[in-house]
């Protein structure tokens, strides 16, 4: 069953729902068009997103992931009321968790009208001028809740920024694909479908302290992950990428 009204295109529920049947036509394939050296040049606010009525923009979608993350795709609409719980830990020491409300956007990019995944923009300006302080090495946990308070997805991202110099920035991107169990690389797997994505941006201060800054951007599936896991021959696989050559860039 579709989560959207076939006539109006509006969501039938205020949060992601599980489909009874996996429809290949409604998955979105993410091919290798990542430019990891330049991909941190994302807009610093949500002002680039418009809430105007939806029109098909398939001609603009060279890559759904990059188009959404960089604000090049007009959303069909916005659903308010989501929440992100953010925390970090290192060596048994945990930072104080922060709760940030955010909205989710959905798009019209399928030729058969199937709904896209949600895109979430999580602003971090409420957490301080520099952002959310994290250890130099450890793990970041971001848990997404839907408007009814149920957990949608818990991201756990391991990182090591021990060598990051002061007054610099970098990013980390974690992606989870639903793909054949026998395949090891989503770039070479024609059946790999993006289910979840988390884009984290890090910066160091002049005192060499590390912060998550500006925003967190995420893509999350409309499918129930338990349903994915039970599909014969396929499984969820997670991959984490960082920039290379250089890994860190000086702040302007």
Short mmCIF file of C-alpha atoms in Angstrom, two decimals:
data_model
loop_
_atom_site.label_atom_id
_atom_site.label_comp_id
_atom_site.label_asym_id
_atom_site.label_seq_id
_atom_site.Cartn_x
_atom_site.Cartn_y
_atom_site.Cartn_z
CA UNK A 1 0.00 0.00 0.00
CA UNK A 2 1.17 3.48 -0.81
CA UNK A 3 1.70 5.95 2.01
CA UNK A 4 0.43 8.73 -0.26
CA UNK A 5 -2.99 9.59 -1.59
CA UNK A 6 -2.92 8.80 -5.32
CA UNK A 7 -4.94 11.89 -6.18
CA UNK A 8 -3.50 14.58 -3.90
CA UNK A 9 -0.01 13.19 -3.36
CA UNK A 10 -0.27 14.00 0.34
CA UNK A 11 0.86 11.52 3.03
CA UNK A 12 -1.80 9.30 4.56
CA UNK A 13 0.07 9.24 7.88
CA UNK A 14 2.26 11.70 9.75
CA UNK A 15 5.20 9.32 10.02
CA UNK A 16 6.91 6.57 8.02
CA UNK A 17 4.88 3.39 7.78
CA UNK A 18 5.74 -0.16 6.84
CA UNK A 19 4.64 -1.48 3.47
CA UNK A 20 3.18 -4.94 3.21
CA UNK A 21 5.08 -5.66 0.04
CA UNK A 22 8.50 -4.52 -1.20
CA UNK A 23 8.11 -2.65 -4.43
CA UNK A 24 11.30 -2.39 -6.44
CA UNK A 25 9.95 0.57 -8.36
CA UNK A 26 9.76 2.64 -5.18
CA UNK A 27 13.39 2.23 -4.12
CA UNK A 28 15.98 4.83 -5.00
CA UNK A 29 19.35 3.70 -6.24
CA UNK A 30 22.41 5.69 -5.23
CA UNK A 31 25.28 5.41 -7.69
CA UNK A 32 28.80 6.63 -7.31
CA UNK A 33 28.63 10.36 -8.04
CA UNK A 34 30.05 11.40 -4.66
CA UNK A 35 32.70 14.11 -4.71
CA UNK A 36 33.84 13.66 -1.13
CA UNK A 37 36.43 16.40 -1.36
CA UNK A 38 33.84 19.08 -2.12
CA UNK A 39 30.66 17.65 -0.69
CA UNK A 40 30.85 19.57 2.60
CA UNK A 41 29.90 22.78 0.79
CA UNK A 42 26.28 22.41 1.84
CA UNK A 43 23.95 25.29 2.59
CA UNK A 44 24.26 26.43 6.20
CA UNK A 45 20.56 26.93 6.73
CA UNK A 46 17.25 25.50 5.59
CA UNK A 47 16.34 28.70 3.75
CA UNK A 48 17.07 27.02 0.42
CA UNK A 49 14.11 24.68 0.89
CA UNK A 50 10.75 25.74 -0.47
CA UNK A 51 7.40 24.42 0.71
CA UNK A 52 5.59 25.25 -2.51
CA UNK A 53 3.38 22.76 -4.32
CA UNK A 54 5.10 19.81 -5.94
CA UNK A 55 5.93 19.33 -9.60
CA UNK A 56 7.90 16.52 -11.17
CA UNK A 57 11.61 17.35 -11.45
CA UNK A 58 12.99 14.10 -12.79
CA UNK A 59 15.16 16.05 -15.23
CA UNK A 60 17.07 17.50 -12.24
CA UNK A 61 17.63 14.20 -10.47
CA UNK A 62 21.05 13.03 -11.61
CA UNK A 63 21.43 11.45 -8.21
CA UNK A 64 18.68 11.50 -5.60
CA UNK A 65 21.07 11.52 -2.67
CA UNK A 66 23.21 14.43 -3.84
CA UNK A 67 20.26 16.45 -5.15
CA UNK A 68 18.45 16.24 -1.81
CA UNK A 69 21.49 16.87 0.42
CA UNK A 70 22.58 19.90 -1.59
CA UNK A 71 19.12 21.47 -1.90
CA UNK A 72 18.76 21.04 -5.66
CA UNK A 73 15.42 19.23 -5.47
CA UNK A 74 12.11 20.90 -4.64
CA UNK A 75 10.14 18.99 -1.99
CA UNK A 76 6.49 18.12 -2.46
CA UNK A 77 5.76 18.97 1.15
CA UNK A 78 6.97 19.08 4.73
CA UNK A 79 5.92 17.13 7.81
CA UNK A 80 6.64 18.73 11.19
CA UNK A 81 7.03 17.14 14.60
CA UNK A 82 10.08 14.90 14.24
CA UNK A 83 12.80 14.88 16.90
CA UNK A 84 16.48 13.91 16.95
CA UNK A 85 18.30 12.81 20.10
CA UNK A 86 22.07 13.45 19.74
CA UNK A 87 24.82 12.03 21.92
CA UNK A 88 28.49 11.04 21.81
CA UNK A 89 30.67 8.69 23.82
CA UNK A 90 34.34 7.80 24.21
CA UNK A 91 36.04 5.38 26.60
CA UNK A 92 32.94 4.95 28.75
CA UNK A 93 32.37 8.72 29.06
CA UNK A 94 29.19 10.07 27.49
CA UNK A 95 28.33 13.63 26.59
CA UNK A 96 25.02 15.13 27.64
CA UNK A 97 22.40 14.23 25.07
CA UNK A 98 20.64 16.99 23.16
CA UNK A 99 17.12 16.86 21.74
CA UNK A 100 16.48 18.84 18.56
CA UNK A 101 13.12 19.14 16.74
CA UNK A 102 13.20 18.95 12.97
CA UNK A 103 10.96 18.61 9.94
CA UNK A 104 11.00 15.99 7.19
CA UNK A 105 10.56 16.61 3.48
CA UNK A 106 9.32 14.26 0.79
CA UNK A 107 9.72 14.35 -2.98
CA UNK A 108 8.24 13.30 -6.29
CA UNK A 109 11.03 11.52 -8.18
CA UNK A 110 9.41 8.24 -9.24
CA UNK A 111 7.82 7.70 -12.62
CA UNK A 112 5.03 5.59 -11.07
CA UNK A 113 4.19 7.99 -8.25
CA UNK A 114 5.78 5.90 -5.51
CA UNK A 115 6.83 7.96 -2.47
CA UNK A 116 10.45 8.87 -1.88
CA UNK A 117 12.32 8.41 1.39
CA UNK A 118 12.15 11.29 3.85
CA UNK A 119 14.88 13.90 4.09
CA UNK A 120 15.51 15.41 7.54
CA UNK A 121 17.29 18.71 8.19
CA UNK A 122 18.42 18.95 11.84
CA UNK A 123 19.71 22.45 12.72
CA UNK A 124 22.31 22.66 15.48
CA UNK A 125 22.22 26.42 16.13
CA UNK A 126 20.21 25.88 19.33
CA UNK A 127 23.13 23.92 20.82
CA UNK A 128 25.55 26.83 20.95
CA UNK A 129 27.57 29.07 18.67
CA UNK A 130 30.12 26.39 17.81
CA UNK A 131 27.69 23.46 17.80
CA UNK A 132 27.67 20.21 19.76
CA UNK A 133 30.96 19.30 21.44
CA UNK A 134 32.19 15.73 20.90
CA UNK A 135 35.32 13.75 21.87
CA UNK A 136 38.21 13.52 19.38
CA UNK A 137 37.56 9.81 19.01
CA UNK A 138 34.54 7.68 19.81
CA UNK A 139 31.02 7.31 18.51
CA UNK A 140 28.15 9.63 17.69
CA UNK A 141 24.60 8.41 18.22
CA UNK A 142 21.66 10.08 16.49
CA UNK A 143 18.21 8.65 17.18
CA UNK A 144 15.26 9.80 15.06
CA UNK A 145 11.71 9.89 16.46
CA UNK A 146 8.54 10.35 14.44
CA UNK A 147 5.78 12.80 15.47
CA UNK A 148 4.11 10.12 17.59
CA UNK A 149 7.31 9.59 19.59
CA UNK A 150 8.27 6.20 18.13
CA UNK A 151 11.87 5.47 17.15
CA UNK A 152 12.42 5.51 13.40
CA UNK A 153 16.14 4.86 13.26
CA UNK A 154 19.16 4.87 15.56
CA UNK A 155 22.41 5.82 13.81
CA UNK A 156 25.64 4.82 15.54
CA UNK A 157 28.74 6.22 13.84
CA UNK A 158 32.30 5.36 14.88
CA UNK A 159 34.91 8.03 14.13
CA UNK A 160 38.52 8.95 14.86
CA UNK A 161 39.53 12.60 14.43
CA UNK A 162 42.64 12.40 16.63
CA UNK A 163 44.80 13.91 13.88
CA UNK A 164 42.42 16.75 13.00
CA UNK A 165 44.26 20.10 13.28
CA UNK A 166 42.83 23.17 14.98
CA UNK A 167 40.63 25.60 13.03
CA UNK A 168 39.68 23.07 10.37
CA UNK A 169 36.64 21.14 9.25
CA UNK A 170 35.65 17.84 7.69
CA UNK A 171 32.62 15.58 7.40
CA UNK A 172 31.54 11.97 7.66
CA UNK A 173 28.78 10.23 5.77
CA UNK A 174 27.21 6.93 6.80
CA UNK A 175 24.94 5.16 4.32
CA UNK A 176 22.88 2.00 4.75
CA UNK A 177 21.77 0.02 1.71
CA UNK A 178 19.32 -2.81 1.23
CA UNK A 179 21.32 -5.01 -1.11
CA UNK A 180 22.11 -8.61 -2.04
CA UNK A 181 23.90 -10.43 0.76
CA UNK A 182 26.58 -11.61 -1.66
CA UNK A 183 27.48 -8.07 -2.83
CA UNK A 184 30.10 -6.08 -0.95
CA UNK A 185 30.06 -2.69 -2.72
CA UNK A 186 26.86 -0.70 -3.37
CA UNK A 187 28.57 1.12 -6.25
CA UNK A 188 28.87 -2.09 -8.22
CA UNK A 189 25.60 -3.66 -7.09
CA UNK A 190 22.75 -2.81 -9.49
CA UNK A 191 20.18 -3.85 -6.89
CA UNK A 192 21.56 -1.79 -3.99
CA UNK A 193 18.90 0.62 -2.72
CA UNK A 194 19.60 3.44 -0.28
CA UNK A 195 17.59 3.11 2.93
CA UNK A 196 19.33 5.43 5.43
CA UNK A 197 21.95 8.17 5.30
CA UNK A 198 23.53 10.42 7.94
CA UNK A 199 25.76 13.38 7.05
CA UNK A 200 27.78 14.79 9.98
CA UNK A 201 29.91 17.94 9.82
CA UNK A 202 32.83 18.43 12.22
CA UNK A 203 34.96 21.47 12.99
CA UNK A 204 37.76 22.28 15.43
CA UNK A 205 38.09 25.52 17.36
CA UNK A 206 41.27 27.53 17.85
CA UNK A 207 41.60 25.65 21.16
CA UNK A 208 41.47 22.38 19.16
CA UNK A 209 38.12 21.24 20.55
CA UNK A 210 35.85 19.31 18.17
CA UNK A 211 32.20 20.10 17.47
CA UNK A 212 29.39 18.87 15.30
CA UNK A 213 28.43 22.10 13.59
CA UNK A 214 25.72 23.84 11.57
CA UNK A 215 23.38 20.91 10.88
CA UNK A 216 22.90 17.18 10.52
CA UNK A 217 21.29 15.93 7.33
CA UNK A 218 19.69 12.53 7.01
CA UNK A 219 17.65 10.37 4.68
CA UNK A 220 15.46 7.69 6.20
CA UNK A 221 13.37 4.97 4.66
CA UNK A 222 9.61 4.61 4.58
CA UNK A 223 10.06 0.87 4.88
CA UNK A 224 10.18 -1.12 8.08
CA UNK A 225 13.78 -2.32 8.55
CA UNK A 226 12.52 -5.60 10.02
CA UNK A 227 10.74 -6.25 6.76
CA UNK A 228 13.95 -5.56 4.86
CA UNK A 229 15.90 -7.95 7.06
CA UNK A 230 13.49 -10.79 6.39
CA UNK A 231 13.77 -10.59 2.60
CA UNK A 232 15.60 -13.68 1.29
CA UNK A 233 18.98 -13.02 -0.29
CA UNK A 234 19.08 -9.35 0.75
CA UNK A 235 20.26 -7.57 3.88
CA UNK A 236 20.98 -4.10 5.24
CA UNK A 237 24.66 -3.13 4.94
CA UNK A 238 26.24 0.05 6.32
CA UNK A 239 29.19 1.97 4.86
CA UNK A 240 30.99 5.04 6.22
CA UNK A 241 32.95 7.52 4.08
CA UNK A 242 35.19 10.50 4.85
CA UNK A 243 36.93 12.99 2.55
CA UNK A 244 40.33 12.14 1.09
CA UNK A 245 43.15 14.29 -0.27
CA UNK A 246 42.74 16.19 1.97
CA UNK A 247 40.76 14.72 4.83
CA UNK A 248 40.72 18.06 6.67
CA UNK A 249 40.35 21.58 5.26
CA UNK A 250 41.11 24.93 6.95
CA UNK A 251 38.11 26.97 8.01
CA UNK A 252 37.63 30.08 5.89
#
